[in-house]
PDB file of C-alpha atoms in Angstrom:
ATOM      1  CA  MET J   1       0.098  -0.010   0.264  1.00  0.00           C
ATOM      2  CA  THR J   2       1.535   3.294  -1.077  1.00  0.00           C
ATOM      3  CA  ASP J   3       1.644   6.432   1.332  1.00  0.00           C
ATOM      4  CA  ASP J   4      -0.728   8.370  -0.503  1.00  0.00           C
ATOM      5  CA  TRP J   5      -3.392   5.588  -0.440  1.00  0.00           C
ATOM      6  CA  ARG J   6      -2.817   5.393   3.458  1.00  0.00           C
ATOM      7  CA  GLN J   7      -3.230   9.048   3.679  1.00  0.00           C
ATOM      8  CA  ALA J   8      -6.480   9.234   1.704  1.00  0.00           C
ATOM      9  CA  LYS J   9      -8.003   6.681   4.285  1.00  0.00           C
ATOM     10  CA  ARG J  10      -7.203   8.393   7.472  1.00  0.00           C
ATOM     11  CA  PRO J  11      -8.984  11.549   8.631  1.00  0.00           C
ATOM     12  CA  VAL J  12      -7.559  14.831   9.067  1.00  0.00           C
ATOM     13  CA  SER J  13      -9.342  15.023  12.330  1.00  0.00           C
ATOM     14  CA  ALA J  14     -11.199  12.058  13.617  1.00  0.00           C
ATOM     15  CA  VAL J  15     -13.450  14.179  15.958  1.00  0.00           C
ATOM     16  CA  LEU J  16     -14.552  16.387  13.066  1.00  0.00           C
ATOM     17  CA  ALA J  17     -14.571  14.081  10.079  1.00  0.00           C
ATOM     18  CA  GLY J  18     -15.316  10.756  11.744  1.00  0.00           C
ATOM     19  CA  PRO J  19     -12.727   7.926  12.815  1.00  0.00           C
ATOM     20  CA  TYR J  20     -10.897   5.681  10.409  1.00  0.00           C
ATOM     21  CA  GLY J  21     -13.027   3.691   8.259  1.00  0.00           C
ATOM     22  CA  HIS J  22     -16.213   5.357   9.308  1.00  0.00           C
ATOM     23  CA  PRO J  23     -16.232   9.104   8.021  1.00  0.00           C
ATOM     24  CA  PHE J  24     -19.039  11.520   8.938  1.00  0.00           C
ATOM     25  CA  HIS J  25     -19.555  12.953   5.236  1.00  0.00           C
ATOM     26  CA  PRO J  26     -21.630   9.968   3.675  1.00  0.00           C
ATOM     27  CA  ILE J  27     -24.065  10.064   6.385  1.00  0.00           C
ATOM     28  CA  LEU J  28     -24.393  13.802   6.404  1.00  0.00           C
ATOM     29  CA  VAL J  29     -25.208  14.013   2.624  1.00  0.00           C
ATOM     30  CA  THR J  30     -28.236  11.990   2.947  1.00  0.00           C
ATOM     31  CA  VAL J  31     -29.948  15.141   4.532  1.00  0.00           C
ATOM     32  CA  PRO J  32     -29.404  17.411   1.456  1.00  0.00           C
ATOM     33  CA  ILE J  33     -29.953  14.750  -1.090  1.00  0.00           C
ATOM     34  CA  GLY J  34     -33.294  13.542   0.535  1.00  0.00           C
ATOM     35  CA  ALA J  35     -34.751  17.077   1.178  1.00  0.00           C
ATOM     36  CA  TRP J  36     -33.914  18.242  -2.349  1.00  0.00           C
ATOM     37  CA  LEU J  37     -35.291  15.175  -3.944  1.00  0.00           C
ATOM     38  CA  ALA J  38     -38.249  15.263  -1.740  1.00  0.00           C
ATOM     39  CA  SER J  39     -38.652  19.124  -2.628  1.00  0.00           C
ATOM     40  CA  VAL J  40     -38.908  18.259  -6.359  1.00  0.00           C
ATOM     41  CA  VAL J  41     -41.552  15.643  -5.466  1.00  0.00           C
ATOM     42  CA  PHE J  42     -43.653  18.328  -3.612  1.00  0.00           C
ATOM     43  CA  ASP J  43     -43.176  20.666  -6.638  1.00  0.00           C
ATOM     44  CA  ILE J  44     -44.504  18.101  -9.192  1.00  0.00           C
ATOM     45  CA  GLY J  45     -47.347  17.343  -6.736  1.00  0.00           C
ATOM     46  CA  SER J  46     -48.185  20.900  -6.307  1.00  0.00           C
ATOM     47  CA  HIS J  47     -49.487  20.644  -9.759  1.00  0.00           C
ATOM     48  CA  LEU J  48     -51.692  17.612  -9.017  1.00  0.00           C
ATOM     49  CA  VAL J  49     -53.497  18.482  -5.975  1.00  0.00           C
ATOM     50  CA  ASP J  50     -56.398  20.788  -5.082  1.00  0.00           C
ATOM     51  CA  ASP J  51     -54.349  22.601  -2.271  1.00  0.00           C
ATOM     52  CA  PRO J  52     -51.222  23.232  -4.055  1.00  0.00           C
ATOM     53  CA  GLY J  53     -49.957  25.871  -1.562  1.00  0.00           C
ATOM     54  CA  PHE J  54     -49.257  23.116   1.045  1.00  0.00           C
ATOM     55  CA  LEU J  55     -46.868  21.416  -1.124  1.00  0.00           C
ATOM     56  CA  ALA J  56     -45.434  24.455  -2.551  1.00  0.00           C
ATOM     57  CA  ARG J  57     -44.512  25.581   1.098  1.00  0.00           C
ATOM     58  CA  GLY J  58     -43.393  22.170   1.996  1.00  0.00           C
ATOM     59  CA  ALA J  59     -40.990  22.314  -0.976  1.00  0.00           C
ATOM     60  CA  GLN J  60     -39.632  25.515  -0.006  1.00  0.00           C
ATOM     61  CA  TRP J  61     -38.903  24.192   3.581  1.00  0.00           C
ATOM     62  CA  LEU J  62     -37.144  21.088   2.139  1.00  0.00           C
ATOM     63  CA  ILE J  63     -35.028  23.316   0.069  1.00  0.00           C
ATOM     64  CA  ALA J  64     -33.905  25.318   3.273  1.00  0.00           C
ATOM     65  CA  ILE J  65     -33.343  22.032   5.153  1.00  0.00           C
ATOM     66  CA  GLY J  66     -31.285  20.951   2.192  1.00  0.00           C
ATOM     67  CA  VAL J  67     -29.080  23.825   1.964  1.00  0.00           C
ATOM     68  CA  LEU J  68     -28.349  23.805   5.802  1.00  0.00           C
ATOM     69  CA  GLY J  69     -27.572  20.160   5.577  1.00  0.00           C
ATOM     70  CA  ALA J  70     -25.346  20.850   2.531  1.00  0.00           C
ATOM     71  CA  LEU J  71     -23.361  23.170   4.532  1.00  0.00           C
ATOM     72  CA  ALA J  72     -22.674  20.545   7.367  1.00  0.00           C
ATOM     73  CA  ALA J  73     -21.968  17.761   4.529  1.00  0.00           C
ATOM     74  CA  ALA J  74     -19.504  20.279   2.772  1.00  0.00           C
ATOM     75  CA  THR J  75     -17.568  21.253   5.833  1.00  0.00           C
ATOM     76  CA  VAL J  76     -16.851  17.577   6.889  1.00  0.00           C
ATOM     77  CA  GLY J  77     -16.267  16.635   2.901  1.00  0.00           C
ATOM     78  CA  PHE J  78     -13.853  19.581   2.882  1.00  0.00           C
ATOM     79  CA  LEU J  79     -11.845  17.881   5.818  1.00  0.00           C
ATOM     80  CA  ASP J  80     -12.054  14.497   3.656  1.00  0.00           C
ATOM     81  CA  LEU J  81     -10.693  16.321   0.604  1.00  0.00           C
ATOM     82  CA  PHE J  82      -7.747  17.485   2.667  1.00  0.00           C
ATOM     83  CA  ALA J  83      -6.756  13.851   3.359  1.00  0.00           C
ATOM     84  CA  ILE J  84      -6.378  13.153  -0.421  1.00  0.00           C
ATOM     85  CA  PRO J  85      -2.909  13.777  -1.697  1.00  0.00           C
ATOM     86  CA  THR J  86      -2.705  16.574  -4.238  1.00  0.00           C
ATOM     87  CA  GLY J  87      -1.900  15.780  -7.947  1.00  0.00           C
ATOM     88  CA  THR J  88      -3.561  12.475  -7.894  1.00  0.00           C
ATOM     89  CA  PRO J  89      -6.728  11.428  -9.990  1.00  0.00           C
ATOM     90  CA  ALA J  90      -8.742  11.054  -6.714  1.00  0.00           C
ATOM     91  CA  PHE J  91      -7.805  14.467  -5.762  1.00  0.00           C
ATOM     92  CA  ARG J  92      -8.858  15.956  -9.002  1.00  0.00           C
ATOM     93  CA  ILE J  93     -12.380  14.095  -8.893  1.00  0.00           C
ATOM     94  CA  GLY J  94     -12.668  15.469  -5.242  1.00  0.00           C
ATOM     95  CA  LEU J  95     -12.279  18.876  -6.632  1.00  0.00           C
ATOM     96  CA  VAL J  96     -14.882  18.321  -9.206  1.00  0.00           C
ATOM     97  CA  HIS J  97     -17.173  16.695  -6.619  1.00  0.00           C
ATOM     98  CA  MET J  98     -16.991  19.750  -4.362  1.00  0.00           C
ATOM     99  CA  SER J  99     -17.303  22.250  -6.990  1.00  0.00           C
ATOM    100  CA  LEU J 100     -20.594  20.368  -8.446  1.00  0.00           C
ATOM    101  CA  ASN J 101     -22.034  20.153  -4.885  1.00  0.00           C
ATOM    102  CA  LEU J 102     -21.221  23.930  -4.158  1.00  0.00           C
ATOM    103  CA  ALA J 103     -22.856  24.982  -7.390  1.00  0.00           C
ATOM    104  CA  VAL J 104     -25.936  22.815  -6.416  1.00  0.00           C
ATOM    105  CA  THR J 105     -26.169  24.305  -3.052  1.00  0.00           C
ATOM    106  CA  VAL J 106     -26.041  27.799  -4.597  1.00  0.00           C
ATOM    107  CA  ALA J 107     -28.664  26.655  -7.051  1.00  0.00           C
ATOM    108  CA  PHE J 108     -30.977  25.768  -4.329  1.00  0.00           C
ATOM    109  CA  ALA J 109     -30.163  28.872  -2.030  1.00  0.00           C
ATOM    110  CA  LEU J 110     -31.290  30.971  -5.248  1.00  0.00           C
ATOM    111  CA  ASP J 111     -34.289  28.587  -5.774  1.00  0.00           C
ATOM    112  CA  PHE J 112     -35.478  29.270  -2.124  1.00  0.00           C
ATOM    113  CA  TRP J 113     -34.756  33.142  -2.676  1.00  0.00           C
ATOM    114  CA  TRP J 114     -36.754  33.031  -5.958  1.00  0.00           C
ATOM    115  CA  ARG J 115     -39.697  31.272  -4.323  1.00  0.00           C
ATOM    116  CA  ALA J 116     -39.762  33.693  -1.206  1.00  0.00           C
ATOM    117  CA  ALA J 117     -39.500  36.771  -3.207  1.00  0.00           C
ATOM    118  CA  GLY J 118     -42.149  36.506  -5.623  1.00  0.00           C
ATOM    119  CA  THR J 119     -44.515  33.526  -5.832  1.00  0.00           C
ATOM    120  CA  ASP J 120     -48.044  33.375  -4.639  1.00  0.00           C
ATOM    121  CA  PRO J 121     -48.065  31.012  -1.548  1.00  0.00           C
ATOM    122  CA  ASP J 122     -51.329  29.378  -2.416  1.00  0.00           C
ATOM    123  CA  ALA J 123     -50.212  28.485  -5.842  1.00  0.00           C
ATOM    124  CA  ALA J 124     -48.517  25.718  -7.494  1.00  0.00           C
ATOM    125  CA  VAL J 125     -44.560  26.154  -7.776  1.00  0.00           C
ATOM    126  CA  ALA J 126     -43.827  28.356 -10.905  1.00  0.00           C
ATOM    127  CA  GLY J 127     -42.127  26.724 -13.860  1.00  0.00           C
ATOM    128  CA  GLY J 128     -38.796  28.700 -13.381  1.00  0.00           C
ATOM    129  CA  PRO J 129     -38.120  27.483  -9.723  1.00  0.00           C
ATOM    130  CA  LEU J 130     -39.288  23.905 -10.817  1.00  0.00           C
ATOM    131  CA  ALA J 131     -36.933  23.978 -13.687  1.00  0.00           C
ATOM    132  CA  LEU J 132     -34.067  25.159 -11.510  1.00  0.00           C
ATOM    133  CA  SER J 133     -34.797  22.261  -8.836  1.00  0.00           C
ATOM    134  CA  LEU J 134     -34.721  19.760 -11.814  1.00  0.00           C
ATOM    135  CA  ALA J 135     -31.612  21.051 -13.289  1.00  0.00           C
ATOM    136  CA  ALA J 136     -29.891  21.178  -9.621  1.00  0.00           C
ATOM    137  CA  VAL J 137     -30.966  17.490  -9.046  1.00  0.00           C
ATOM    138  CA  VAL J 138     -29.342  16.272 -12.388  1.00  0.00           C
ATOM    139  CA  VAL J 139     -25.950  18.055 -11.487  1.00  0.00           C
ATOM    140  CA  LEU J 140     -26.578  16.497  -7.985  1.00  0.00           C
ATOM    141  CA  ALA J 141     -26.664  12.951  -9.446  1.00  0.00           C
ATOM    142  CA  VAL J 142     -23.525  13.638 -11.421  1.00  0.00           C
ATOM    143  CA  SER J 143     -21.765  14.613  -8.431  1.00  0.00           C
ATOM    144  CA  GLY J 144     -23.062  11.831  -6.193  1.00  0.00           C
ATOM    145  CA  TYR J 145     -21.713   9.430  -8.921  1.00  0.00           C
ATOM    146  CA  LEU J 146     -18.405  11.141  -8.402  1.00  0.00           C
ATOM    147  CA  GLY J 147     -18.553  10.749  -4.632  1.00  0.00           C
ATOM    148  CA  GLY J 148     -19.440   7.081  -5.142  1.00  0.00           C
ATOM    149  CA  LYS J 149     -16.246   6.813  -7.247  1.00  0.00           C
ATOM    150  CA  LEU J 150     -14.013   8.262  -4.628  1.00  0.00           C
ATOM    151  CA  ALA J 151     -15.377   5.994  -1.857  1.00  0.00           C
ATOM    152  CA  TYR J 152     -15.934   2.687  -3.873  1.00  0.00           C
ATOM    153  CA  HIS J 153     -13.321   2.984  -6.683  1.00  0.00           C
ATOM    154  CA  TYR J 154     -10.571   4.722  -4.917  1.00  0.00           C
ATOM    155  CA  GLY J 155     -11.453   3.922  -1.347  1.00  0.00           C
ATOM    156  CA  VAL J 156     -11.091   7.328   0.171  1.00  0.00           C
ATOM    157  CA  ARG J 157     -11.917   7.235   3.857  1.00  0.00           C
ATOM    158  CA  VAL J 158     -12.634   3.526   3.525  1.00  0.00           C
ATOM    159  CA  ALA J 159     -10.851   1.090   5.581  1.00  0.00           C
ATOM    160  CA  ASP J 160      -8.078  -1.036   4.193  1.00  0.00           C
ATOM    161  CA  GLU J 161      -8.821  -4.606   2.831  1.00  0.00           C
ATOM    162  CA  ARG J 162      -6.958  -6.116   5.810  1.00  0.00           C
ATOM    163  CA  THR J 163      -9.328  -4.154   8.207  1.00  0.00           C
ATOM    164  CA  GLN J 164     -12.268  -5.193   5.974  1.00  0.00           C
ATOM    165  CA  ALA J 165     -11.457  -8.748   5.958  1.00  0.00           C
ATOM    166  CA  THR J 166     -11.803  -8.926   9.816  1.00  0.00           C
ATOM    167  CA  GLY J 167     -15.567  -8.918   9.244  1.00  0.00           C
ATOM    168  CA  PHE J 168     -15.647 -12.200   7.397  1.00  0.00           C
ATOM    169  CA  ARG J 169     -13.466 -14.409   9.628  1.00  0.00           C
ATOM    170  CA  ARG J 170     -15.491 -17.163  11.524  1.00  0.00           C
TER     171      ARG J 170
END
């Protein structure tokens, strides 16, 4: 095992980023991903029900929860990025992953502001905010793929194979 590979598996700070082999970032990303996907479902649903304002307001709350959750996930993810040696393919993918996630977070923050600034609270979600949410979710899916590649292909912050093998001994 190379020193670069070992470095990418160890946290910069176990207290802040999670202990060896059990990073906090993957569990924290479930909050914004779930909130934003649910907000899109609520957006679409607001066009299908008799009381669209209820779902439209729910979607706006979910967007806010997602933005706050993304800030927490980004903080810990940034620490994980510091564990990856610079100049490596894993580091480059980490930078793209981070950049896409920041763009998605900004898009949803703008989406929240757009909804708050100019929409009828009792109407279905307007086409512009809905389109922005859908575009942001597509970018989020690409970024999620890259995050999965970091963990499952390159093993960033994943325990080494010797440690993993202990779970299969009888």
